[in-house]
Structure formats: structure tokens, C-alpha cells
Amino acid sequence: MHSVPPDQSRTGQWGPSQARTTVPASTPLTGMGRVPWSRLRDSTGSATAIPLLLSSVAWGDAGTAAAALKDLRERICQYGFVVEQATAATVPFLWELAQAPQVTCRPQILLLLKNIADARQWESIAGAYPKLLNHRENPAAWERAARDAVHSHQEALDVLMSEDDTEITHATTELARTLGRQPC
């Protein structure tokens, strides 16, 4: 079984037979090609695998999507609290997938967003060792950017709270609390 649409390559780019203009506006992840994944890092090194993982979450069956989300979590929010450089770039796509009805692991995506919003690992270390902030790679800045990315898309909470799925509304409530919003 394909985990991405057949006319989309493994890198998330469209092949020559499929023009981007034919993609419906409601198709998730259409903006992935604009992110310079090869210049970003995740916990394994280059973040080039992230588009494939996001595509697998979007279009995979329940098992494929769950496995892809688990791998994605380990790459962008390792141990549930250590974010990486690529995390902030990934967050808008996670929000998009959390709202897509065909995605089978939406509550888990919302909990991942909650973990990212809660992340303070690098910030805590920088408090004790301020020289960390002077390094070329500044993980405390990555963490702030990732949290800001989660906060900047929180308008989706109201829509997610109105869903009939109790797992989604529970996960949305948890995320809303983390973001300092009272659930509706």
C-alpha cells in the first residue's frame, strides 16, 4: 500500500505528470515543498524524512499513520519534551492534519502539539548555562519558535472542540489548557 498519493514522490514534491495547480485547495500538506527540509535538522540529522512522514500520517491507513506519527514524534519532540530545529517548520502541518477528517491519529497529533507547547528543556538548560545561547545552533531559540508556532495556530481549537469525537475533544481540551485558553 502506498503511504503517499501515487503521483507524489517520496520527498513530498510533485512529479512531472502532476501539476500543483490540479491539487484541490483542501488537500493537506500542499505547502510542504516550500520548506527547506534539507537545511533543517531533526533528532536524527537532516530533516528530509519529515515530508514523507507527514504524508504517511495524512494518507496512510491507521497502522501506517500511527507508525509514521511515532517516528515523527521521535524526530521533532524526542522523549516528549526535546524539540529540534525542524519542529517549528513541522507544526503548521500538524495543525493541518489535526483538522483533516481522513487522518486516523488526530488525537495523538493534538497531544504532540501539547508536548511541543510544553517544551522547556533547552530553555531550562540555558537558564543554568547562558553560554548555550551564544552557540551557532541555539536550541533554546528552536524551542521558542516551536512553541510560538503552536500558539499561532490555536484558532483551530474552537473547530476541534465542536467535533463529536470524544478523543479529539479531550485532546483539544488538554492542548487548550496548555496554551492558556479555557475550553469552550
PDB file of C-alpha atoms in Angstrom, residues 5-183:
ATOM      1  CA  PRO A   5      -0.509   9.589  -3.191  1.00  0.00           C
ATOM      2  CA  PRO A   6       0.938   7.781  -6.207  1.00  0.00           C
ATOM      3  CA  ASP A   7       1.743  10.996  -8.070  1.00  0.00           C
ATOM      4  CA  GLN A   8       3.715  12.475  -5.194  1.00  0.00           C
ATOM      5  CA  SER A   9       7.316  11.439  -4.796  1.00  0.00           C
ATOM      6  CA  ARG A  10       8.961  10.292  -1.571  1.00  0.00           C
ATOM      7  CA  THR A  11      10.299  13.804  -0.941  1.00  0.00           C
ATOM      8  CA  GLY A  12       6.876  15.438  -0.959  1.00  0.00           C
ATOM      9  CA  GLN A  13       7.466  17.064  -4.370  1.00  0.00           C
ATOM     10  CA  TRP A  14       5.066  16.638  -7.228  1.00  0.00           C
ATOM     11  CA  GLY A  15       6.225  14.653 -10.211  1.00  0.00           C
ATOM     12  CA  PRO A  16       6.252  15.994 -13.762  1.00  0.00           C
ATOM     13  CA  SER A  17       2.928  14.316 -14.574  1.00  0.00           C
ATOM     14  CA  GLN A  18       1.058  16.189 -11.847  1.00  0.00           C
ATOM     15  CA  ALA A  19       0.974  19.985 -11.845  1.00  0.00           C
ATOM     16  CA  ARG A  20       0.453  21.625  -8.467  1.00  0.00           C
ATOM     17  CA  THR A  21      -2.458  23.596  -9.860  1.00  0.00           C
ATOM     18  CA  THR A  22      -4.528  20.415 -10.072  1.00  0.00           C
ATOM     19  CA  VAL A  23      -4.380  19.850  -6.313  1.00  0.00           C
ATOM     20  CA  PRO A  24      -7.606  20.841  -4.591  1.00  0.00           C
ATOM     21  CA  ALA A  25      -7.241  23.613  -2.006  1.00  0.00           C
ATOM     22  CA  SER A  26      -8.454  21.230   0.700  1.00  0.00           C
ATOM     23  CA  THR A  27      -5.661  18.714   0.097  1.00  0.00           C
ATOM     24  CA  PRO A  28      -3.475  18.649   3.185  1.00  0.00           C
ATOM     25  CA  LEU A  29       0.216  19.418   3.129  1.00  0.00           C
ATOM     26  CA  THR A  30       0.355  21.355  -0.146  1.00  0.00           C
ATOM     27  CA  GLY A  31       2.875  23.790   1.383  1.00  0.00           C
ATOM     28  CA  MET A  32       5.484  21.179   2.327  1.00  0.00           C
ATOM     29  CA  GLY A  33       7.518  21.790  -0.821  1.00  0.00           C
ATOM     30  CA  ARG A  34       8.185  25.373   0.268  1.00  0.00           C
ATOM     31  CA  VAL A  35      10.056  24.279   3.412  1.00  0.00           C
ATOM     32  CA  PRO A  36      13.835  23.774   3.029  1.00  0.00           C
ATOM     33  CA  TRP A  37      13.815  20.429   4.841  1.00  0.00           C
ATOM     34  CA  SER A  38      17.354  19.551   3.743  1.00  0.00           C
ATOM     35  CA  ARG A  39      18.671  22.621   5.576  1.00  0.00           C
ATOM     36  CA  LEU A  40      16.819  21.766   8.803  1.00  0.00           C
ATOM     37  CA  ARG A  41      17.800  19.206  11.400  1.00  0.00           C
ATOM     38  CA  ASP A  42      15.756  16.764  13.438  1.00  0.00           C
ATOM     39  CA  SER A  43      16.946  14.357  16.135  1.00  0.00           C
ATOM     40  CA  THR A  44      18.416  12.002  13.515  1.00  0.00           C
ATOM     41  CA  GLY A  45      20.245  14.622  11.442  1.00  0.00           C
ATOM     42  CA  SER A  46      18.774  16.006   8.223  1.00  0.00           C
ATOM     43  CA  ALA A  47      15.017  16.620   8.355  1.00  0.00           C
ATOM     44  CA  THR A  48      14.459  15.359   4.800  1.00  0.00           C
ATOM     45  CA  ALA A  49      12.313  12.427   6.015  1.00  0.00           C
ATOM     46  CA  ILE A  50       9.711  14.700   7.607  1.00  0.00           C
ATOM     47  CA  PRO A  51       7.642  15.275   4.416  1.00  0.00           C
ATOM     48  CA  LEU A  52       7.310  11.525   3.854  1.00  0.00           C
ATOM     49  CA  LEU A  53       6.287  11.004   7.480  1.00  0.00           C
ATOM     50  CA  LEU A  54       3.705  13.793   7.315  1.00  0.00           C
ATOM     51  CA  SER A  55       2.353  12.329   4.070  1.00  0.00           C
ATOM     52  CA  SER A  56       2.111   8.902   5.685  1.00  0.00           C
ATOM     53  CA  VAL A  57       0.164  10.395   8.579  1.00  0.00           C
ATOM     54  CA  ALA A  58      -2.132  12.199   6.138  1.00  0.00           C
ATOM     55  CA  TRP A  59      -2.886   9.374   3.733  1.00  0.00           C
ATOM     56  CA  GLY A  60      -1.865   6.155   5.446  1.00  0.00           C
ATOM     57  CA  ASP A  61      -4.170   3.601   6.985  1.00  0.00           C
ATOM     58  CA  ALA A  62      -4.393   3.573  10.793  1.00  0.00           C
ATOM     59  CA  GLY A  63      -1.286   1.418  11.281  1.00  0.00           C
ATOM     60  CA  THR A  64       0.831   3.333   8.791  1.00  0.00           C
ATOM     61  CA  ALA A  65      -0.268   6.699  10.164  1.00  0.00           C
ATOM     62  CA  ALA A  66       0.404   5.688  13.770  1.00  0.00           C
ATOM     63  CA  ALA A  67       3.878   4.369  12.929  1.00  0.00           C
ATOM     64  CA  ALA A  68       4.714   7.496  10.934  1.00  0.00           C
ATOM     65  CA  LEU A  69       3.495   9.768  13.739  1.00  0.00           C
ATOM     66  CA  LYS A  70       5.597   7.823  16.256  1.00  0.00           C
ATOM     67  CA  ASP A  71       8.696   8.272  14.083  1.00  0.00           C
ATOM     68  CA  LEU A  72       7.853  11.937  13.509  1.00  0.00           C
ATOM     69  CA  ARG A  73       7.440  12.487  17.265  1.00  0.00           C
ATOM     70  CA  GLU A  74      10.884  10.990  17.909  1.00  0.00           C
ATOM     71  CA  ARG A  75      12.378  13.297  15.294  1.00  0.00           C
ATOM     72  CA  ILE A  76      10.780  16.607  16.349  1.00  0.00           C
ATOM     73  CA  CYS A  77       9.861  16.178  20.031  1.00  0.00           C
ATOM     74  CA  GLN A  78      12.110  13.453  21.326  1.00  0.00           C
ATOM     75  CA  TYR A  79      11.113  11.978  24.692  1.00  0.00           C
ATOM     76  CA  GLY A  80       8.046  14.220  24.579  1.00  0.00           C
ATOM     77  CA  PHE A  81       9.977  17.330  25.628  1.00  0.00           C
ATOM     78  CA  VAL A  82      13.108  17.895  23.497  1.00  0.00           C
ATOM     79  CA  VAL A  83      12.340  19.864  20.344  1.00  0.00           C
ATOM     80  CA  GLU A  84      14.622  20.168  17.348  1.00  0.00           C
ATOM     81  CA  GLN A  85      15.380  22.765  14.703  1.00  0.00           C
ATOM     82  CA  ALA A  86      12.762  21.312  12.309  1.00  0.00           C
ATOM     83  CA  THR A  87       9.975  21.302  14.895  1.00  0.00           C
ATOM     84  CA  ALA A  88       8.672  24.827  14.252  1.00  0.00           C
ATOM     85  CA  ALA A  89       8.518  24.174  10.484  1.00  0.00           C
ATOM     86  CA  THR A  90       6.555  20.978  11.121  1.00  0.00           C
ATOM     87  CA  VAL A  91       3.951  22.455  13.493  1.00  0.00           C
ATOM     88  CA  PRO A  92       1.703  24.136  10.871  1.00  0.00           C
ATOM     89  CA  PHE A  93       1.383  20.789   9.073  1.00  0.00           C
ATOM     90  CA  LEU A  94       0.497  19.072  12.337  1.00  0.00           C
ATOM     91  CA  TRP A  95      -2.278  21.614  12.894  1.00  0.00           C
ATOM     92  CA  GLU A  96      -3.481  20.984   9.358  1.00  0.00           C
ATOM     93  CA  LEU A  97      -3.530  17.218   9.892  1.00  0.00           C
ATOM     94  CA  ALA A  98      -5.285  17.551  13.252  1.00  0.00           C
ATOM     95  CA  GLN A  99      -8.191  19.165  11.399  1.00  0.00           C
ATOM     96  CA  ALA A 100      -8.302  16.751   8.446  1.00  0.00           C
ATOM     97  CA  PRO A 101     -11.158  14.243   8.896  1.00  0.00           C
ATOM     98  CA  GLN A 102      -9.404  11.466   6.945  1.00  0.00           C
ATOM     99  CA  VAL A 103      -6.434  11.413   9.346  1.00  0.00           C
ATOM    100  CA  THR A 104      -6.731   8.447  11.687  1.00  0.00           C
ATOM    101  CA  CYS A 105      -4.482   9.655  14.542  1.00  0.00           C
ATOM    102  CA  ARG A 106      -5.790  13.159  15.146  1.00  0.00           C
ATOM    103  CA  PRO A 107      -5.935  12.922  18.980  1.00  0.00           C
ATOM    104  CA  GLN A 108      -2.291  11.828  19.045  1.00  0.00           C
ATOM    105  CA  ILE A 109      -1.341  14.765  16.822  1.00  0.00           C
ATOM    106  CA  LEU A 110      -3.051  17.132  19.263  1.00  0.00           C
ATOM    107  CA  LEU A 111      -1.124  15.569  22.141  1.00  0.00           C
ATOM    108  CA  LEU A 112       2.119  16.013  20.199  1.00  0.00           C
ATOM    109  CA  LEU A 113       1.252  19.688  19.746  1.00  0.00           C
ATOM    110  CA  LYS A 114       0.637  19.870  23.501  1.00  0.00           C
ATOM    111  CA  ASN A 115       4.062  18.335  24.186  1.00  0.00           C
ATOM    112  CA  ILE A 116       5.705  20.851  21.865  1.00  0.00           C
ATOM    113  CA  ALA A 117       3.870  23.736  23.552  1.00  0.00           C
ATOM    114  CA  ASP A 118       5.009  22.432  26.967  1.00  0.00           C
ATOM    115  CA  ALA A 119       8.669  22.012  25.934  1.00  0.00           C
ATOM    116  CA  ARG A 120      11.080  23.955  28.125  1.00  0.00           C
ATOM    117  CA  GLN A 121      14.109  21.599  28.126  1.00  0.00           C
ATOM    118  CA  TRP A 122      16.555  23.847  26.278  1.00  0.00           C
ATOM    119  CA  GLU A 123      15.233  26.982  27.939  1.00  0.00           C
ATOM    120  CA  SER A 124      15.857  25.409  31.363  1.00  0.00           C
ATOM    121  CA  ILE A 125      19.391  24.409  30.404  1.00  0.00           C
ATOM    122  CA  ALA A 126      20.107  27.880  29.008  1.00  0.00           C
ATOM    123  CA  GLY A 127      18.964  29.350  32.332  1.00  0.00           C
ATOM    124  CA  ALA A 128      21.701  27.394  34.082  1.00  0.00           C
ATOM    125  CA  TYR A 129      24.252  27.710  31.264  1.00  0.00           C
ATOM    126  CA  PRO A 130      23.632  31.007  29.428  1.00  0.00           C
ATOM    127  CA  LYS A 131      26.596  30.381  27.106  1.00  0.00           C
ATOM    128  CA  LEU A 132      24.345  27.909  25.306  1.00  0.00           C
ATOM    129  CA  LEU A 133      22.564  30.916  23.803  1.00  0.00           C
ATOM    130  CA  ASN A 134      25.817  32.053  22.136  1.00  0.00           C
ATOM    131  CA  HIS A 135      26.280  28.895  20.060  1.00  0.00           C
ATOM    132  CA  ARG A 136      25.692  28.937  16.311  1.00  0.00           C
ATOM    133  CA  GLU A 137      22.884  26.432  16.808  1.00  0.00           C
ATOM    134  CA  ASN A 138      20.610  27.739  19.518  1.00  0.00           C
ATOM    135  CA  PRO A 139      18.214  25.018  20.695  1.00  0.00           C
ATOM    136  CA  ALA A 140      16.531  27.419  23.131  1.00  0.00           C
ATOM    137  CA  ALA A 141      15.532  29.540  20.128  1.00  0.00           C
ATOM    138  CA  TRP A 142      14.242  26.414  18.341  1.00  0.00           C
ATOM    139  CA  GLU A 143      12.113  25.671  21.368  1.00  0.00           C
ATOM    140  CA  ARG A 144      10.669  29.191  21.488  1.00  0.00           C
ATOM    141  CA  ALA A 145       9.965  29.112  17.751  1.00  0.00           C
ATOM    142  CA  ALA A 146       8.197  25.756  18.092  1.00  0.00           C
ATOM    143  CA  ARG A 147       6.051  26.984  20.987  1.00  0.00           C
ATOM    144  CA  ASP A 148       5.232  30.166  19.058  1.00  0.00           C
ATOM    145  CA  ALA A 149       4.215  28.061  16.052  1.00  0.00           C
ATOM    146  CA  VAL A 150       1.801  26.055  18.196  1.00  0.00           C
ATOM    147  CA  HIS A 151       0.342  29.234  19.694  1.00  0.00           C
ATOM    148  CA  SER A 152      -0.027  30.945  16.305  1.00  0.00           C
ATOM    149  CA  HIS A 153      -2.493  28.327  15.033  1.00  0.00           C
ATOM    150  CA  GLN A 154      -4.689  27.995  18.092  1.00  0.00           C
ATOM    151  CA  GLU A 155      -7.752  29.402  16.304  1.00  0.00           C
ATOM    152  CA  ALA A 156      -8.303  25.789  15.209  1.00  0.00           C
ATOM    153  CA  LEU A 157      -9.131  24.831  18.807  1.00  0.00           C
ATOM    154  CA  ASP A 158     -12.714  26.069  18.543  1.00  0.00           C
ATOM    155  CA  VAL A 159     -13.393  23.962  15.458  1.00  0.00           C
ATOM    156  CA  LEU A 160     -11.779  20.895  17.027  1.00  0.00           C
ATOM    157  CA  MET A 161     -13.753  21.341  20.258  1.00  0.00           C
ATOM    158  CA  SER A 162     -17.006  21.186  18.305  1.00  0.00           C
ATOM    159  CA  GLU A 163     -16.260  17.709  16.935  1.00  0.00           C
ATOM    160  CA  ASP A 164     -18.338  14.716  18.018  1.00  0.00           C
ATOM    161  CA  ASP A 165     -15.280  12.526  18.660  1.00  0.00           C
ATOM    162  CA  THR A 166     -14.608  12.474  22.422  1.00  0.00           C
ATOM    163  CA  GLU A 167     -10.920  11.566  21.966  1.00  0.00           C
ATOM    164  CA  ILE A 168     -10.420  14.636  19.811  1.00  0.00           C
ATOM    165  CA  THR A 169     -12.304  16.935  22.179  1.00  0.00           C
ATOM    166  CA  HIS A 170     -10.367  15.569  25.177  1.00  0.00           C
ATOM    167  CA  ALA A 171      -7.003  16.073  23.448  1.00  0.00           C
ATOM    168  CA  THR A 172      -8.118  19.520  22.271  1.00  0.00           C
ATOM    169  CA  THR A 173      -9.086  20.442  25.839  1.00  0.00           C
ATOM    170  CA  GLU A 174      -5.645  19.371  27.086  1.00  0.00           C
ATOM    171  CA  LEU A 175      -3.939  21.416  24.368  1.00  0.00           C
ATOM    172  CA  ALA A 176      -6.165  24.431  25.053  1.00  0.00           C
ATOM    173  CA  ARG A 177      -5.208  24.342  28.739  1.00  0.00           C
ATOM    174  CA  THR A 178      -1.529  24.191  27.841  1.00  0.00           C
ATOM    175  CA  LEU A 179      -1.995  27.212  25.584  1.00  0.00           C
ATOM    176  CA  GLY A 180      -3.736  29.094  28.403  1.00  0.00           C
ATOM    177  CA  ARG A 181      -7.159  29.009  26.791  1.00  0.00           C
ATOM    178  CA  GLN A 182     -10.325  27.969  28.508  1.00  0.00           C
ATOM    179  CA  PRO A 183     -12.072  25.228  26.538  1.00  0.00           C
TER     180      PRO A 183
END
